[in-house]
Amino acid sequence: MLLHLLTFLAGTVAAATAAATGPASRPNIVFLFSDDQTARAIGYENPEVATPHLDRLAREGVRFTNHYNTTAICMASRCNVLTGLYEHRHGCNFSHGDLARRHLEQSYPAILRRAGYHTGFAGKIGFELKGEGFEALAPFFDAWAGGPDQTFYETAKNPGIANYADRHPHSSRAYAAWAADFLRNAKRTGKPFCLSISFKAPHLPFTPDPQDTKPYSGRKFTRPPNHGVEKGRHLSAQSRASRAATGYREWINNYDESAAAYYALITGIDAAVGLIRESLEREGLAANTVIVYTSDNGYSMGAHGFGDKVLPYEEASKSPLIIHDPRRPGERSGKASAALTGNVDVAPTLLALAGVAAPAGLDGRSLVSLLDDPAGRVRDALPLFNYWGATAAQTLAIVAPGWKYIFWAYGGEGMRPTEELFDLSSDPYEMRNVAADPRHALVLADLRARYDAELAAIAGSRVEGHDYEKYPVLFSRTIPWTEKPAAPQPAAGKGKRKGGKADDR
Ligand SMILES: [Ca+2]
C-alpha cells in the first residue's frame, strides 16, 4: 500500500514537472545527413572504413540495416526526408521542378518551429522554392547556413560557414564548428532545438580533407562480390541505359583510388559527428538530444559495373540509418533493426520524438516503435521510384522483407519490358534474377499486385504540373509498349533541371 502511494506520488511529481517545464522537457533533435553514402560504406558494416564515432553512435543507439531512399538522388530524396512524402507527391526533382512553399511549410523543421522549437540548418539543401528561388529558404529557419546548388568542399567558398575557414579549411569539420555555435545559442533560447546538417561529403568531386587520407592512401580495398561490368550482364538492358552505367568508370578502372577518397570523405564526416557530440556534452545537452544519421542515396561503387546512384539496386538505393535516443534504457542500445525503412520515415519519426502531430496522409511512418522493439516492422513493402534521367532506366520497384521486384517498363530501342525478382535473403548482391523461377511464383504474384497498387496510387496522389501524369501508363505492366505514347528520351547523363541548371553528378 505504502509502495503504491509512493509510486503514485512519484508519478504526480513527474507529471507536474513535465507540465511546469513544458516544451523544454521535449527532446532536442540533431539530424545529420551525408550525401551519396551507401549502406556498406560505414565502419560497422565494413571495417575498411574508419568511422569510430558513427560506430559508437550505432552501439549506443539503433542501426537500421534495410534503409532505402524511395528516390535515390539528391534533390528528390532531400524533399522526401523533409516532407515525409514520395517524390510524385512533393514534385521536386531535376527535370520535374522545385518544391512548392506549401510543402516546405509542412516539412519537419517548419512544423517543429511552429511547435516552439528553435531550428537551424547548415549545408547543402539541394533544392529551391518554386517560383521564389534559393533565397526564400533561409526565413524558414531560426539559424541558417544553407548553401545553393552543390555547395563546396572549400569552407571559404560557402558564405554560411566561411568564418570557420581558418580553423577548418575543409567543410565537413567546419559544419561541426557552426553546430557548436548553434548549440550555444540554442541553449540560451530556453527552447528545445532541431538542428539539421547536410554535409557535402562524400559527394563528387572526391576531395577529402588531407588529415583524413592517411589511413587509406596506397591501400587495396576488397571489391564486393558483384563488382565489375561482368557481374551486371544478367541485369536488364534498361538499367545499362542509365548514366550509372555509361559514366563513373573510375569505379571500374580505378577502384582502389576511388574507394580511398570516398572513404576518407566519410571519415571526415565521422570526425564532425564526434565534434558535434563533444559540443552536446560540453553544453550539457547530450542527455536530452536525439541524434539521427543517414544519407540521401546510396552509391554503386562499381557494383554490377555501375557508378552513381539513381538505380533501384541495393548499393544505389540503400544508406545507413542510425537513431540514438539517449533517454531510452541502455539495454536496448546497440541493436540492429532489419525492418524495412525509408527516407520518407525521417519526418514522421522526428515529429513523433518531439510529441508533435505529423500532417495527415504522409507516406512515411514513425520508427519510434522500432527503438523499443528493433525486431518489429512498420510496413510490409516499400516502393522505390526513379522518375529521372534516361527514360529507359526510369522505373518503379517494390521492396519487401527479403525480396525486391523491379519492372523495367521501357520497350524502345530494341529493349523488351523486363521483370526482375531478387531473393535478398540468400542473394544480397542481386546476382540471380529469379522472376522466371516457378518456385517463387507466389512471391512474384504478391509483389506484382503491390506494384500495380502502387502505380494506381501514383495516379490518385501525384502533384499537378510536375510531369508525373505519364507514369501510370509508362510504368504499366499490362499496357503493351507499342500502345504507350512515346516518351521523350533525354540522352543519358544530360538531365537538366527546370530552369536550365545542371543536375548533380
Ligand atoms: Ca546525393
Coordinates of C-alpha atoms and ligand atoms in Angstrom, one line a residue:
M1 CA 0.0 0.0 0.0
L2 CA 2.8 2.4 1.0
L3 CA 4.7 1.4 -2.1
H4 CA 1.6 2.2 -4.2
L5 CA 1.2 5.5 -2.6
L6 CA 4.9 6.4 -3.2
T7 CA 4.6 5.3 -6.8
F8 CA 1.5 7.4 -7.2
L9 CA 3.2 10.5 -5.6
A10 CA 6.3 10.0 -7.7
G11 CA 4.1 9.9 -10.8
T12 CA 2.3 13.0 -9.8
V13 CA 5.5 14.9 -9.2
A14 CA 6.9 13.7 -12.6
A15 CA 3.7 14.9 -14.3
A16 CA 3.8 18.2 -12.6
T17 CA 7.5 18.7 -13.5
A18 CA 6.7 17.9 -17.2
A19 CA 3.8 20.4 -17.1
A20 CA 5.9 23.1 -15.5
T21 CA 8.8 22.7 -17.9
G22 CA 6.6 22.3 -20.9
P23 CA 8.4 22.4 -24.2
A24 CA 11.8 22.4 -22.5
S25 CA 11.2 18.8 -21.5
R26 CA 10.8 17.7 -25.1
P27 CA 13.9 16.2 -26.6
N28 CA 16.3 18.2 -28.8
I29 CA 16.9 16.8 -32.2
V30 CA 20.1 16.7 -34.3
F31 CA 19.6 15.4 -37.8
L32 CA 22.9 14.6 -39.6
F33 CA 22.8 13.9 -43.4
S34 CA 25.6 12.8 -45.7
D35 CA 25.4 13.0 -49.5
D36 CA 25.8 9.8 -51.5
Q37 CA 26.8 7.3 -48.8
T38 CA 25.9 3.7 -49.5
A39 CA 24.8 1.4 -46.6
R40 CA 28.0 -0.6 -46.7
A41 CA 30.3 2.4 -46.5
I42 CA 30.4 2.7 -42.7
G43 CA 32.6 1.0 -40.2
Y44 CA 30.1 -1.3 -38.6
E45 CA 29.3 -2.8 -42.0
N46 CA 32.8 -2.6 -43.4
P47 CA 35.9 -2.4 -41.3
E48 CA 37.8 -0.9 -44.2
V49 CA 36.0 2.4 -43.5
A50 CA 37.2 4.2 -40.4
T51 CA 34.1 5.7 -38.7
P52 CA 34.7 5.3 -34.9
H53 CA 32.2 8.0 -33.9
L54 CA 29.4 6.7 -36.1
D55 CA 30.2 3.1 -34.9
R56 CA 29.8 4.4 -31.3
L57 CA 26.6 6.2 -32.2
A58 CA 25.3 2.9 -33.5
R59 CA 26.4 1.0 -30.4
E60 CA 24.6 3.5 -28.2
G61 CA 21.5 3.6 -30.5
V62 CA 19.7 1.5 -33.0
R63 CA 21.1 0.9 -36.5
F64 CA 18.7 0.1 -39.4
T65 CA 20.1 -2.4 -41.9
N66 CA 17.3 -2.2 -44.6
H67 CA 17.0 1.5 -45.0
Y68 CA 16.1 2.7 -48.6
N69 CA 15.8 6.0 -50.3
T70 CA 12.5 5.9 -52.1
T71 CA 14.0 8.2 -54.7
A72 CA 17.8 7.6 -54.8
I73 CA 19.0 11.0 -55.9
C74 CA 19.9 14.2 -54.0
M75 CA 17.2 16.7 -54.9
A76 CA 14.1 14.4 -54.6
S77 CA 15.5 12.5 -51.6
R78 CA 16.1 15.7 -49.6
C79 CA 12.4 16.6 -50.1
N80 CA 11.3 13.1 -49.2
V81 CA 13.2 13.5 -46.0
L82 CA 11.9 17.0 -45.2
T83 CA 8.2 16.2 -46.0
G84 CA 7.7 12.5 -45.5
L85 CA 6.2 12.3 -49.0
Y86 CA 7.1 10.3 -52.1
E87 CA 8.6 12.2 -55.0
H88 CA 5.4 12.4 -57.1
R89 CA 3.6 13.9 -54.2
H90 CA 6.0 16.8 -53.5
G91 CA 7.0 17.0 -57.2
C92 CA 10.7 18.0 -56.6
N93 CA 13.5 16.5 -58.7
F94 CA 15.8 17.5 -61.6
S95 CA 13.6 17.9 -64.7
H96 CA 10.4 17.8 -62.5
G97 CA 10.6 21.2 -60.8
D98 CA 11.3 22.9 -57.4
L99 CA 9.5 22.5 -54.1
A100 CA 6.3 24.5 -53.6
R101 CA 6.1 26.7 -50.5
R102 CA 3.1 24.7 -49.1
H103 CA 5.2 21.6 -49.0
L104 CA 8.1 23.3 -47.1
E105 CA 5.6 24.7 -44.7
Q106 CA 4.6 21.0 -43.9
S107 CA 8.2 19.9 -43.5
Y108 CA 9.6 18.7 -40.1
P109 CA 11.7 21.8 -39.4
A110 CA 8.8 24.2 -40.2
I111 CA 6.3 22.2 -38.1
L112 CA 8.8 21.9 -35.2
R113 CA 9.4 25.6 -35.3
R114 CA 5.7 26.3 -35.1
A115 CA 5.6 24.0 -32.1
G116 CA 8.1 26.0 -30.3
Y117 CA 11.4 24.5 -31.4
H118 CA 14.5 26.7 -32.2
T119 CA 15.6 25.4 -35.6
G120 CA 18.8 25.5 -37.6
F121 CA 20.1 24.3 -41.0
A122 CA 23.6 24.2 -42.4
G123 CA 24.9 22.7 -45.6
K124 CA 23.5 21.5 -49.0
I125 CA 19.7 21.9 -49.0
G126 CA 19.6 20.6 -52.6
F127 CA 16.6 22.4 -54.0
E128 CA 14.9 25.8 -54.4
L129 CA 11.5 27.1 -53.6
K130 CA 9.2 27.0 -56.6
G131 CA 8.9 30.5 -58.1
E132 CA 10.9 32.0 -55.3
G133 CA 14.4 30.6 -55.6
F134 CA 17.1 29.7 -53.1
E135 CA 16.9 33.0 -51.1
A136 CA 13.4 32.2 -49.9
L137 CA 14.6 29.2 -47.9
A138 CA 16.5 31.0 -45.1
P139 CA 13.5 32.6 -43.4
F140 CA 12.1 29.1 -42.7
F141 CA 14.8 28.6 -40.1
D142 CA 15.9 30.5 -37.0
A143 CA 19.6 29.9 -37.9
W144 CA 20.7 29.4 -41.5
A145 CA 24.0 28.4 -43.1
G146 CA 22.5 26.6 -46.1
G147 CA 24.2 26.8 -49.5
P148 CA 22.8 26.8 -53.0
D149 CA 23.4 24.0 -55.6
Q150 CA 26.1 21.5 -54.6
T151 CA 28.0 23.8 -52.1
F152 CA 31.8 23.5 -51.9
Y153 CA 34.3 21.4 -50.0
E154 CA 36.4 24.5 -49.5
T155 CA 34.9 26.1 -46.4
A156 CA 35.8 29.6 -47.5
K157 CA 33.6 29.3 -50.6
N158 CA 30.4 28.7 -48.6
P159 CA 29.2 32.0 -47.2
G160 CA 27.3 30.4 -44.2
I161 CA 30.4 28.8 -42.8
A162 CA 33.3 30.9 -44.3
N163 CA 34.0 32.3 -40.8
Y164 CA 35.4 28.9 -39.8
A165 CA 37.7 28.5 -42.8
D166 CA 40.9 29.4 -40.8
R167 CA 40.3 26.6 -38.3
H168 CA 38.7 24.1 -40.7
P169 CA 39.5 24.8 -44.4
H170 CA 37.5 21.6 -45.4
S171 CA 33.8 22.0 -44.9
S172 CA 32.9 18.7 -43.0
R173 CA 34.6 19.8 -39.7
A174 CA 33.5 23.5 -40.4
Y175 CA 29.9 22.4 -40.1
A176 CA 30.7 20.9 -36.7
A177 CA 32.1 24.3 -35.7
W178 CA 29.0 26.0 -36.9
A179 CA 26.9 23.5 -34.9
A180 CA 28.9 24.3 -31.8
D181 CA 27.9 27.9 -32.0
F182 CA 24.3 27.0 -32.9
L183 CA 24.1 24.8 -29.8
R184 CA 25.4 27.5 -27.5
N185 CA 22.8 30.0 -28.9
A186 CA 20.0 27.4 -28.9
K187 CA 20.7 26.7 -25.2
R188 CA 20.3 30.4 -24.4
T189 CA 16.8 30.5 -26.0
G190 CA 15.5 28.0 -23.4
K191 CA 13.6 26.2 -26.2
P192 CA 14.1 22.7 -27.4
F193 CA 16.0 22.8 -30.7
C194 CA 16.2 20.9 -34.0
L195 CA 19.5 21.2 -35.8
S196 CA 19.8 19.8 -39.4
I197 CA 23.2 19.5 -41.0
S198 CA 23.6 18.3 -44.6
F199 CA 27.2 17.6 -45.3
K200 CA 28.6 17.8 -48.9
A201 CA 30.7 14.7 -48.3
P202 CA 31.2 12.1 -49.7
H203 CA 29.7 13.5 -52.9
L204 CA 31.9 14.1 -56.0
P205 CA 34.4 15.7 -56.6
F206 CA 36.3 13.4 -54.3
T207 CA 38.5 15.9 -52.5
P208 CA 38.8 14.8 -48.9
D209 CA 40.3 16.7 -46.0
P210 CA 44.1 15.9 -46.2
Q211 CA 44.0 14.9 -42.5
D212 CA 41.7 12.0 -43.3
T213 CA 43.5 10.4 -46.2
K214 CA 46.4 8.8 -44.3
P215 CA 44.6 5.5 -43.3
Y216 CA 43.7 4.9 -46.9
S217 CA 46.5 6.1 -49.2
G218 CA 48.0 3.5 -51.4
R219 CA 45.8 0.7 -50.0
K220 CA 44.0 -2.0 -51.8
F221 CA 40.3 -2.5 -50.9
T222 CA 38.1 -5.5 -51.0
R223 CA 35.8 -5.4 -54.0
P224 CA 32.3 -6.6 -53.3
P225 CA 31.4 -9.9 -55.0
N226 CA 29.2 -8.1 -57.5
H227 CA 31.9 -5.7 -58.6
G228 CA 32.5 -5.1 -62.3
V229 CA 30.8 -5.0 -65.6
E230 CA 30.8 -8.8 -66.0
K231 CA 28.7 -9.0 -62.8
G232 CA 26.0 -7.0 -64.4
R233 CA 25.4 -8.9 -67.6
H234 CA 22.3 -10.7 -66.0
L235 CA 20.6 -7.3 -65.3
S236 CA 18.1 -5.6 -67.6
A237 CA 19.3 -3.8 -70.7
Q238 CA 17.3 -0.8 -69.4
S239 CA 19.5 -0.4 -66.4
R240 CA 22.5 -0.1 -68.6
A241 CA 21.0 2.9 -70.3
S242 CA 21.4 4.8 -67.1
R243 CA 24.2 7.2 -66.6
A244 CA 25.2 4.9 -63.8
A245 CA 26.4 2.5 -66.5
T246 CA 27.7 5.0 -69.0
G247 CA 29.7 7.3 -66.7
Y248 CA 31.6 6.9 -63.4
R249 CA 34.2 4.5 -65.0
E250 CA 36.6 5.4 -62.2
W251 CA 34.8 2.8 -60.0
I252 CA 35.7 0.1 -62.6
N253 CA 39.1 1.2 -63.8
N254 CA 40.5 2.7 -60.6
Y255 CA 38.6 1.2 -57.7
D256 CA 41.3 1.5 -55.0
E257 CA 41.9 5.2 -55.5
S258 CA 38.2 5.9 -55.8
A259 CA 37.4 4.0 -52.6
A260 CA 40.3 5.6 -50.7
A261 CA 39.0 9.1 -51.5
Y262 CA 35.3 8.2 -50.9
Y263 CA 36.1 6.5 -47.5
A264 CA 38.3 9.4 -46.5
L265 CA 35.4 11.8 -47.1
I266 CA 33.2 9.6 -44.9
T267 CA 35.9 9.6 -42.2
G268 CA 35.8 13.4 -42.3
I269 CA 32.1 13.4 -41.6
D270 CA 32.7 10.9 -38.8
A271 CA 35.1 13.4 -37.2
A272 CA 32.5 16.1 -37.5
V273 CA 29.9 13.8 -35.8
G274 CA 32.4 13.3 -33.0
L275 CA 32.9 17.0 -32.6
I276 CA 29.1 17.7 -32.5
R277 CA 28.7 15.0 -29.8
E278 CA 31.5 16.7 -27.8
S279 CA 29.7 20.1 -28.1
L280 CA 26.5 18.5 -26.9
E281 CA 28.3 17.1 -23.9
R282 CA 30.0 20.4 -23.2
E283 CA 26.8 22.3 -23.2
G284 CA 25.1 19.7 -21.0
L285 CA 22.6 18.9 -23.8
A286 CA 23.6 15.3 -24.7
A287 CA 21.2 13.5 -22.3
N288 CA 18.1 15.1 -23.9
T289 CA 19.2 15.2 -27.5
V290 CA 18.2 12.6 -30.1
I291 CA 20.7 12.2 -32.9
V292 CA 19.7 10.7 -36.3
Y293 CA 22.2 9.9 -39.0
T294 CA 21.5 8.9 -42.6
S295 CA 22.3 9.8 -46.2
D296 CA 20.2 10.9 -49.2
N297 CA 21.0 8.0 -51.5
G298 CA 23.4 5.1 -51.8
Y299 CA 26.3 4.7 -54.2
S300 CA 27.1 1.9 -56.6
M301 CA 30.9 1.9 -56.3
G302 CA 31.2 -0.3 -59.3
A303 CA 28.6 -2.9 -58.3
H304 CA 27.4 -4.7 -61.4
G305 CA 29.5 -2.2 -63.4
F306 CA 27.5 0.8 -62.2
G307 CA 28.8 4.0 -60.6
D308 CA 26.4 6.7 -59.3
K309 CA 23.1 6.2 -57.5
V310 CA 19.6 6.5 -59.0
L311 CA 19.1 2.8 -59.7
P312 CA 16.8 0.6 -57.5
Y313 CA 19.6 -1.9 -56.8
E314 CA 20.9 -2.3 -53.3
E315 CA 24.1 -0.3 -53.4
A316 CA 22.5 2.7 -55.1
S317 CA 19.3 2.9 -53.0
K318 CA 20.3 1.8 -49.5
S319 CA 22.0 4.1 -47.0
P320 CA 22.9 3.8 -43.3
L321 CA 20.4 4.9 -40.7
I322 CA 21.2 5.3 -37.1
I323 CA 18.9 6.7 -34.4
H324 CA 20.4 7.4 -31.0
D325 CA 17.9 8.4 -28.3
P326 CA 19.8 8.7 -25.0
R327 CA 16.6 8.8 -23.0
R328 CA 15.9 5.1 -23.7
P329 CA 17.1 2.3 -21.5
G330 CA 20.7 1.2 -22.2
E331 CA 19.8 -2.5 -22.7
R332 CA 18.1 -1.6 -26.0
S333 CA 21.1 0.2 -27.4
G334 CA 23.4 -1.4 -29.9
K335 CA 20.6 -3.3 -31.6
A336 CA 20.2 -3.7 -35.3
S337 CA 16.7 -3.5 -36.8
A338 CA 16.2 -5.2 -40.2
A339 CA 12.8 -3.6 -40.5
L340 CA 12.0 -2.0 -43.9
T341 CA 12.5 1.7 -43.5
G342 CA 12.6 4.6 -46.0
N343 CA 13.8 8.2 -46.3
V344 CA 10.1 9.3 -46.0
D345 CA 10.2 8.0 -42.4
V346 CA 12.6 10.6 -41.2
A347 CA 10.0 13.5 -40.9
P348 CA 7.3 11.4 -39.1
T349 CA 9.9 9.9 -36.8
L350 CA 11.4 13.3 -35.8
L351 CA 7.9 14.7 -35.2
A352 CA 6.9 11.7 -33.1
L353 CA 10.0 12.0 -31.0
A354 CA 9.1 15.7 -30.4
G355 CA 5.5 14.7 -29.5
V356 CA 4.2 16.9 -32.3
A357 CA 1.4 15.6 -34.6
A358 CA 2.5 14.8 -38.2
P359 CA 0.4 16.1 -41.1
A360 CA -2.3 13.6 -42.2
G361 CA -1.6 11.2 -45.1
L362 CA 2.2 11.1 -45.1
D363 CA 3.9 8.2 -47.0
G364 CA 6.4 7.8 -44.2
R365 CA 5.9 6.1 -40.8
S366 CA 7.3 6.9 -37.4
L367 CA 10.1 4.5 -36.5
V368 CA 9.8 5.2 -32.8
S369 CA 8.3 1.8 -32.1
L370 CA 11.4 0.2 -33.5
L371 CA 13.6 1.9 -31.0
D372 CA 11.8 -0.1 -28.3
D373 CA 11.3 -3.2 -30.4
P374 CA 14.0 -3.4 -33.1
A375 CA 12.6 -6.8 -34.2
G376 CA 9.3 -5.2 -35.2
R377 CA 8.3 -3.8 -38.5
V378 CA 6.4 -0.7 -39.7
R379 CA 5.4 -1.8 -43.2
D380 CA 5.3 -4.9 -45.4
A381 CA 6.6 -3.3 -48.6
L382 CA 8.2 0.0 -49.8
P383 CA 8.2 1.4 -53.3
L384 CA 11.3 2.8 -54.9
F385 CA 10.8 5.3 -57.8
N386 CA 13.1 6.6 -60.5
Y387 CA 11.5 9.4 -62.4
W388 CA 14.7 10.9 -63.7
G389 CA 17.3 10.5 -66.4
A390 CA 17.3 8.2 -69.4
T391 CA 13.6 7.2 -70.0
A392 CA 14.7 3.6 -70.4
A393 CA 16.1 3.5 -66.9
Q394 CA 13.1 5.1 -65.2
T395 CA 11.4 2.6 -63.1
L396 CA 9.2 1.5 -60.1
A397 CA 10.4 -1.2 -57.8
I398 CA 8.9 -2.8 -54.7
V399 CA 11.0 -4.0 -51.8
A400 CA 9.5 -6.4 -49.3
P401 CA 11.3 -8.2 -46.4
G402 CA 13.8 -10.4 -48.2
W403 CA 12.6 -9.6 -51.7
K404 CA 12.9 -7.0 -54.4
Y405 CA 10.7 -6.7 -57.5
I406 CA 11.7 -4.3 -60.3
F407 CA 9.7 -3.7 -63.5
W408 CA 11.7 -2.2 -66.4
A409 CA 8.8 -0.9 -68.5
Y410 CA 10.7 0.6 -71.4
G411 CA 10.3 -1.1 -74.7
G412 CA 12.0 1.2 -77.2
E413 CA 15.4 0.8 -78.9
G414 CA 15.0 -3.0 -79.2
M415 CA 14.6 -3.5 -75.5
R416 CA 11.9 -5.7 -74.0
P417 CA 10.0 -4.8 -70.8
T418 CA 11.7 -6.9 -68.1
E419 CA 10.8 -8.1 -64.7
E420 CA 13.5 -8.7 -62.1
L421 CA 13.0 -10.6 -58.8
F422 CA 15.8 -10.9 -56.2
D423 CA 15.8 -13.1 -53.2
L424 CA 17.7 -10.7 -51.0
S425 CA 17.9 -13.2 -48.0
S426 CA 20.0 -15.7 -50.0
D427 CA 21.3 -13.2 -52.7
P428 CA 22.1 -9.9 -51.1
Y429 CA 24.3 -8.9 -54.0
E430 CA 21.4 -9.4 -56.6
M431 CA 23.3 -11.8 -58.8
R432 CA 20.3 -14.0 -59.7
N433 CA 17.1 -12.8 -61.3
V434 CA 14.6 -15.5 -60.1
A435 CA 11.5 -13.9 -61.7
A436 CA 11.1 -16.9 -64.0
D437 CA 11.6 -19.5 -61.3
P438 CA 8.3 -21.3 -60.6
R439 CA 9.3 -21.9 -57.0
H440 CA 8.8 -18.1 -56.4
A441 CA 5.5 -17.7 -58.3
L442 CA 3.6 -16.8 -55.2
V443 CA 6.1 -14.1 -54.1
L444 CA 6.1 -12.8 -57.7
A445 CA 2.3 -12.6 -57.8
D446 CA 2.2 -10.8 -54.5
L447 CA 4.8 -8.2 -55.5
R448 CA 3.2 -7.7 -58.9
A449 CA -0.1 -6.9 -57.1
R450 CA 1.7 -4.5 -54.8
Y451 CA 3.4 -2.9 -57.8
D452 CA 0.0 -2.4 -59.6
A453 CA -1.5 -0.9 -56.4
E454 CA 1.4 1.5 -56.0
L455 CA 1.0 2.5 -59.7
A456 CA -2.7 3.2 -59.1
A457 CA -1.7 5.3 -56.1
I458 CA 0.5 7.5 -58.2
A459 CA -2.4 8.3 -60.5
G460 CA -4.5 9.3 -57.5
S461 CA -1.9 11.3 -55.5
R462 CA 0.6 12.9 -57.8
V463 CA 1.0 16.7 -57.7
E464 CA -0.2 18.6 -60.7
G465 CA 2.2 20.4 -63.0
H466 CA 5.4 18.5 -62.3
D467 CA 5.2 16.0 -65.2
Y468 CA 4.1 12.8 -63.3
E469 CA 0.9 12.4 -65.3
K470 CA 2.6 10.0 -67.8
Y471 CA 3.9 7.4 -65.2
P472 CA 0.7 5.3 -64.6
V473 CA 0.8 4.5 -68.3
L474 CA 4.5 4.5 -68.8
F475 CA 5.2 2.1 -65.9
S476 CA 2.1 -0.1 -66.6
R477 CA 2.8 -3.9 -66.7
T478 CA -0.3 -4.6 -68.7
I479 CA -0.4 -2.0 -71.4
P480 CA 1.9 -3.1 -74.3
W481 CA 4.8 -0.8 -75.1
T482 CA 3.5 -0.2 -78.6
E483 CA 0.3 1.2 -77.1
K484 CA 2.1 3.6 -74.8
P485 CA 2.6 7.2 -76.1
A486 CA 6.3 7.6 -76.9
A487 CA 8.0 9.4 -74.1
P488 CA 10.8 11.9 -74.7
Q489 CA 14.3 10.4 -74.4
P490 CA 16.9 12.7 -72.8
A491 CA 20.4 11.5 -73.5
A492 CA 22.0 9.6 -70.6
G493 CA 23.9 11.9 -68.3
K494 CA 22.4 15.0 -69.7
G495 CA 19.5 15.5 -67.2
K496 CA 18.7 19.2 -66.8
R497 CA 16.7 20.7 -64.0
K498 CA 13.8 23.0 -64.9
G499 CA 15.4 26.5 -65.2
G500 CA 18.4 25.0 -67.0
K501 CA 20.7 24.4 -64.1
A502 CA 22.8 21.2 -64.2
D503 CA 21.9 18.3 -62.0
D504 CA 24.3 16.8 -59.5
R505 CA 26.8 14.4 -61.0
Ligands
CA1 CA 23.1 12.6 -53.1

